[in-house]
Short mmCIF file of C-alpha atoms in Angstrom, two decimals:
data_model
loop_
_atom_site.label_atom_id
_atom_site.label_comp_id
_atom_site.label_asym_id
_atom_site.label_seq_id
_atom_site.Cartn_x
_atom_site.Cartn_y
_atom_site.Cartn_z
CA UNK P 20 87.19 117.09 52.02
CA UNK P 21 85.33 114.82 54.34
CA UNK P 22 86.98 112.26 56.57
CA UNK P 23 85.65 109.50 54.29
CA UNK P 24 87.27 111.19 51.26
CA UNK P 25 90.63 111.31 53.03
CA UNK P 26 90.40 107.65 54.07
CA UNK P 27 89.52 106.64 50.52
CA UNK P 28 92.53 108.49 49.04
CA UNK P 29 94.85 106.97 51.67
CA UNK P 30 93.51 103.43 51.16
CA UNK P 31 93.86 103.73 47.36
CA UNK P 32 97.40 105.08 47.62
CA UNK P 33 96.47 108.16 45.58
CA UNK P 34 97.99 111.63 45.82
CA UNK P 35 95.76 114.64 46.18
CA UNK P 36 96.75 118.28 45.78
CA UNK P 37 94.73 121.38 46.14
CA UNK P 38 94.04 123.27 42.86
CA UNK P 39 96.63 126.10 43.46
CA UNK P 40 99.36 123.56 44.23
CA UNK P 41 98.35 121.45 41.23
CA UNK P 42 98.58 124.52 38.98
CA UNK P 43 102.02 125.44 40.29
CA UNK P 44 103.20 121.83 39.94
CA UNK P 45 101.95 121.67 36.34
CA UNK P 46 103.77 124.93 35.56
CA UNK P 47 106.93 123.64 37.24
CA UNK P 48 106.80 120.31 35.41
CA UNK P 49 106.12 122.10 32.14
CA UNK P 50 109.08 124.39 32.73
CA UNK P 51 111.32 121.47 33.61
CA UNK P 52 110.17 119.59 30.52
CA UNK P 53 110.82 122.62 28.32
CA UNK P 54 114.23 123.12 29.90
CA UNK P 55 115.13 119.52 29.22
CA UNK P 56 114.05 119.94 25.60
CA UNK P 57 116.07 123.17 25.31
CA UNK P 58 112.97 125.21 24.56
CA UNK P 59 112.48 126.96 27.90
CA UNK P 60 111.61 130.64 27.71
CA UNK P 61 113.03 133.32 29.98
CA UNK P 62 109.78 133.43 31.94
CA UNK P 63 109.90 129.70 32.51
CA UNK P 64 113.52 129.89 33.72
CA UNK P 65 112.64 132.74 36.04
CA UNK P 66 109.73 130.71 37.35
CA UNK P 67 112.01 127.73 38.04
CA UNK P 68 114.51 129.95 39.83
CA UNK P 69 111.77 131.52 41.93
CA UNK P 70 110.46 128.07 42.77
CA UNK P 71 113.97 126.89 43.73
CA UNK P 72 114.45 129.97 45.90
CA UNK P 73 111.12 129.35 47.65
CA UNK P 74 112.08 125.73 48.21
CA UNK P 75 115.41 126.82 49.69
CA UNK P 76 113.68 129.32 51.99
CA UNK P 77 111.20 126.67 53.04
CA UNK P 78 114.03 124.21 53.76
CA UNK P 79 115.89 126.89 55.72
CA UNK P 80 112.79 127.63 57.78
CA UNK P 81 112.25 123.92 58.45
CA UNK P 82 115.93 123.45 59.31
CA UNK P 83 115.92 126.46 61.64
CA UNK P 84 112.75 125.25 63.30
CA UNK P 85 114.25 121.77 63.74
CA UNK P 86 117.51 123.25 65.04
CA UNK P 87 115.68 125.45 67.54
CA UNK P 88 113.58 122.47 68.64
CA UNK P 89 116.73 120.36 69.11
CA UNK P 90 118.37 123.21 71.05
CA UNK P 91 115.33 123.52 73.29
CA UNK P 92 115.42 119.78 73.96
CA UNK P 93 119.14 119.96 74.72
CA UNK P 94 118.50 122.86 77.10
CA UNK P 95 115.75 120.86 78.78
CA UNK P 96 118.05 117.85 79.12
CA UNK P 97 120.86 120.05 80.42
CA UNK P 98 118.56 121.55 83.05
CA UNK P 99 117.32 118.09 83.98
CA UNK P 100 120.87 116.75 84.31
CA UNK P 101 121.88 119.80 86.36
CA UNK P 102 118.94 119.32 88.73
CA UNK P 103 119.64 115.61 89.01
CA UNK P 104 123.31 116.30 89.70
CA UNK P 105 122.33 118.70 92.49
CA UNK P 106 119.98 116.10 93.97
CA UNK P 107 122.61 113.35 93.68
CA UNK P 108 125.19 115.56 95.41
CA UNK P 109 122.68 116.32 98.12
CA UNK P 110 121.97 112.59 98.55
CA UNK P 111 125.69 111.83 98.67
CA UNK P 112 126.17 114.46 101.38
CA UNK P 113 123.24 112.99 103.28
CA UNK P 114 124.67 109.47 102.93
CA UNK P 115 128.06 110.67 104.18
CA UNK P 116 126.41 112.37 107.17
CA UNK P 117 124.42 109.20 107.91
CA UNK P 118 127.58 107.08 107.68
CA UNK P 119 129.32 109.35 110.18
CA UNK P 120 126.28 109.30 112.46
CA UNK P 121 126.05 105.50 112.16
CA UNK P 122 129.74 105.11 113.02
CA UNK P 123 129.28 107.42 116.01
CA UNK P 124 126.22 105.48 117.20
CA UNK P 125 128.10 102.18 116.81
CA UNK P 126 130.91 103.53 118.99
CA UNK P 127 128.37 104.67 121.59
CA UNK P 128 126.58 101.31 121.53
CA UNK P 129 129.90 99.49 121.87
CA UNK P 130 130.87 101.77 124.77
CA UNK P 131 127.50 101.23 126.48
CA UNK P 132 127.75 97.46 125.98
CA UNK P 133 131.24 97.52 127.49
CA UNK P 134 130.02 99.54 130.48
CA UNK P 135 127.06 97.23 130.97
CA UNK P 136 129.30 94.19 130.70
CA UNK P 137 131.75 95.68 133.21
CA UNK P 138 128.89 96.47 135.58
CA UNK P 139 127.51 92.93 135.27
CA UNK P 140 130.95 91.46 135.81
CA UNK P 141 131.48 93.71 138.84
CA UNK P 142 128.44 92.15 140.51
CA UNK P 143 130.31 88.83 140.25
CA UNK P 144 133.54 90.14 141.72
CA UNK P 145 132.88 88.26 145.01
CA UNK P 146 131.74 85.04 143.30
CA UNK P 147 133.41 81.74 142.41
CA UNK P 148 132.20 78.71 140.47
CA UNK P 149 133.02 75.20 141.63
CA UNK P 150 132.79 72.22 139.26
CA UNK P 151 133.23 68.47 139.76
CA UNK P 152 131.66 68.12 143.22
CA UNK P 153 129.14 65.22 143.23
CA UNK P 154 125.51 65.97 144.04
CA UNK P 155 123.85 64.29 147.02
CA UNK P 156 120.23 63.93 147.98
CA UNK P 157 118.89 66.71 150.20
CA UNK P 158 122.22 68.44 149.82
CA UNK P 159 123.08 71.54 151.88
CA UNK P 160 125.07 73.54 149.33
CA UNK P 161 126.47 75.81 152.07
CA UNK P 162 128.03 72.79 153.76
CA UNK P 163 129.38 71.53 150.43
CA UNK P 164 131.10 74.87 149.83
CA UNK P 165 132.53 74.81 153.36
CA UNK P 166 133.95 71.33 152.74
CA UNK P 167 135.66 72.56 149.55
CA UNK P 168 137.14 75.55 151.36
CA UNK P 169 138.26 73.45 154.32
CA UNK P 170 140.01 71.08 151.89
CA UNK P 171 142.00 74.13 150.76
CA UNK P 172 142.75 75.07 154.40
CA UNK P 173 140.55 78.16 154.20
CA UNK P 174 138.21 78.68 157.13
CA UNK P 175 134.84 79.69 155.68
CA UNK P 176 131.76 79.90 157.88
CA UNK P 177 128.15 80.21 156.77
CA UNK P 178 128.19 83.88 157.77
CA UNK P 179 130.94 84.59 155.24
CA UNK P 180 128.79 83.28 152.35
CA UNK P 181 126.20 85.63 150.91
CA UNK P 182 124.50 83.05 148.68
CA UNK P 183 125.32 79.77 146.94
CA UNK P 184 123.42 77.27 144.84
CA UNK P 185 123.80 74.66 142.11
CA UNK P 186 123.87 75.86 138.51
CA UNK P 187 121.74 74.50 135.71
CA UNK P 188 123.21 72.13 133.17
CA UNK P 189 122.30 70.96 129.65
CA UNK P 190 119.82 68.11 129.32
CA UNK P 191 121.58 64.76 129.05
CA UNK P 192 124.76 65.98 130.78
CA UNK P 193 125.63 63.36 133.42
CA UNK P 194 128.27 65.46 135.09
CA UNK P 195 127.38 67.05 138.46
CA UNK P 196 126.01 70.57 138.21
CA UNK P 197 128.37 73.33 139.11
CA UNK P 198 128.07 75.50 142.21
CA UNK P 199 128.17 79.27 142.30
CA UNK P 200 129.06 80.89 145.60
CA UNK P 201 129.09 84.60 146.41
CA UNK P 202 131.13 85.62 149.43
CA UNK P 203 130.28 88.55 151.68
CA UNK P 204 133.87 89.82 151.55
CA UNK P 205 136.07 89.76 148.45
CA UNK P 206 139.08 88.87 150.58
CA UNK P 207 137.56 85.46 151.29
CA UNK P 208 137.22 84.84 147.56
CA UNK P 209 140.86 85.83 147.01
CA UNK P 210 141.92 83.49 149.80
CA UNK P 211 140.18 80.52 148.16
CA UNK P 212 141.68 81.38 144.73
CA UNK P 213 145.18 81.75 146.21
CA UNK P 214 144.97 78.40 148.03
CA UNK P 215 143.64 76.70 144.87
CA UNK P 216 146.77 77.81 143.02
CA UNK P 217 148.86 76.16 145.76
CA UNK P 218 146.80 72.96 145.95
CA UNK P 219 146.44 72.22 142.25
CA UNK P 220 145.45 68.56 142.69
CA UNK P 221 142.20 69.15 144.59
CA UNK P 222 139.91 66.15 144.07
CA UNK P 223 136.64 64.74 145.36
CA UNK P 224 138.55 62.40 147.70
CA UNK P 225 139.75 65.50 149.57
CA UNK P 226 136.06 66.24 150.22
CA UNK P 227 135.35 62.77 151.62
CA UNK P 228 133.99 61.09 148.50
CA UNK P 229 135.20 57.59 147.64
CA UNK P 230 135.73 58.00 143.90
CA UNK P 231 138.34 60.44 142.65
CA UNK P 232 137.59 63.31 140.25
CA UNK P 233 139.19 66.69 139.77
CA UNK P 234 137.48 69.67 141.42
CA UNK P 235 137.77 72.94 139.52
CA UNK P 236 137.40 76.42 141.03
CA UNK P 237 137.02 79.35 138.65
CA UNK P 238 136.11 82.98 138.85
CA UNK P 239 132.48 83.59 137.91
CA UNK P 240 132.11 85.24 134.52
CA UNK P 241 129.14 87.01 133.00
CA UNK P 242 127.49 85.28 130.00
CA UNK P 243 129.11 87.66 127.50
CA UNK P 244 132.54 87.30 129.07
CA UNK P 245 132.07 83.53 129.24
CA UNK P 246 131.56 83.49 125.45
CA UNK P 247 134.70 85.55 124.99
CA UNK P 248 136.64 83.15 127.22
CA UNK P 249 135.42 80.17 125.17
CA UNK P 250 136.56 81.91 121.97
CA UNK P 251 139.87 82.73 123.67
CA UNK P 252 140.46 79.02 124.34
CA UNK P 253 140.06 78.33 120.62
CA UNK P 254 142.37 81.24 119.78
CA UNK P 255 144.94 79.92 122.26
CA UNK P 256 145.18 76.70 120.26
CA UNK P 257 145.01 78.42 116.89
CA UNK P 258 147.73 81.00 117.56
CA UNK P 259 149.81 78.72 119.81
CA UNK P 260 149.57 80.81 122.99
CA UNK P 261 151.02 79.25 126.11
CA UNK P 262 148.90 80.92 128.79
CA UNK P 263 145.22 81.85 129.21
CA UNK P 264 143.73 82.76 132.57
CA UNK P 265 141.15 84.92 134.34
CA UNK P 266 142.12 87.41 137.01
CA UNK P 267 139.55 89.59 138.78
CA UNK P 268 137.11 89.05 135.92
CA UNK P 269 139.67 90.00 133.25
CA UNK P 270 140.63 87.54 130.52
CA UNK P 271 144.38 87.53 129.97
CA UNK P 272 146.67 85.75 127.49
CA UNK P 273 150.41 85.44 127.04
CA UNK P 274 152.28 84.01 124.07
CA UNK P 275 155.11 82.63 126.18
CA UNK P 276 157.04 83.34 129.35
CA UNK P 277 158.51 86.84 129.28
CA UNK P 278 156.16 88.11 126.57
CA UNK P 279 153.67 90.94 127.27
CA UNK P 280 150.26 90.08 128.72
CA UNK P 281 147.36 90.65 126.32
CA UNK P 282 144.00 91.69 127.78
CA UNK P 283 140.99 90.26 125.93
CA UNK P 284 137.93 92.48 126.33
CA UNK P 285 136.05 91.58 123.14
CA UNK P 286 136.04 89.18 120.23
CA UNK P 287 137.76 91.81 118.09
CA UNK P 288 140.77 91.64 120.43
CA UNK P 289 141.18 87.98 119.44
CA UNK P 290 141.26 88.93 115.76
CA UNK P 291 144.27 91.16 116.45
CA UNK P 292 146.36 88.43 118.07
#
């Protein structure tokens, strides 16, 4: 048959059988018709039985082929799932190793940040910050620092000061800029801090200014530690702590008199209050 013949039969909805199949079908239909009429001969019955047996064999072959095909597909899927399971387990092991490595690296980074912060704070161990002192034109900051120290009865000469200068301040802030002073010897810094604890009411009038304003003297903190101290002030109010102070660059808190002192080294320490 040509392709055109096949298309014509399909389009017309006709059924085509090859001559041998048509002959066998006519014999089978004739046998069935005779059997229904009760006139089937032995040869016709045998033919029907043979045809039924061939049909059964054909169905068995088709079933076996389908079963084997399904089994092969199941085997393929099983192998695929097994391989995927192995890959997933490998990925899970890799993820677990990466999590451990990440945790280790975080600890190292945190340790390095702490060391760097401690080193930066150590460079400020001889420094103090003074706030509230009015600024004057053509000011000699060394002399201003000496006046503050003299008001505390601490004899500080220019030779005892390594460096001092005014700090920057935000735009629009009308308050006088703070002063940072670094002493040559740490003992001089301790002397100023000790006297400030005794003379708690130090004001600008003690420095010779007419108007009165409080003068504050604090230990100089690194930027990171300054942020921690600001957060500690908020935590002091939130958790109702009575004391918060800085000593030798360390931020310390105490719930109330007689309670243990809590050292604040990071923001996570505040979360554990």
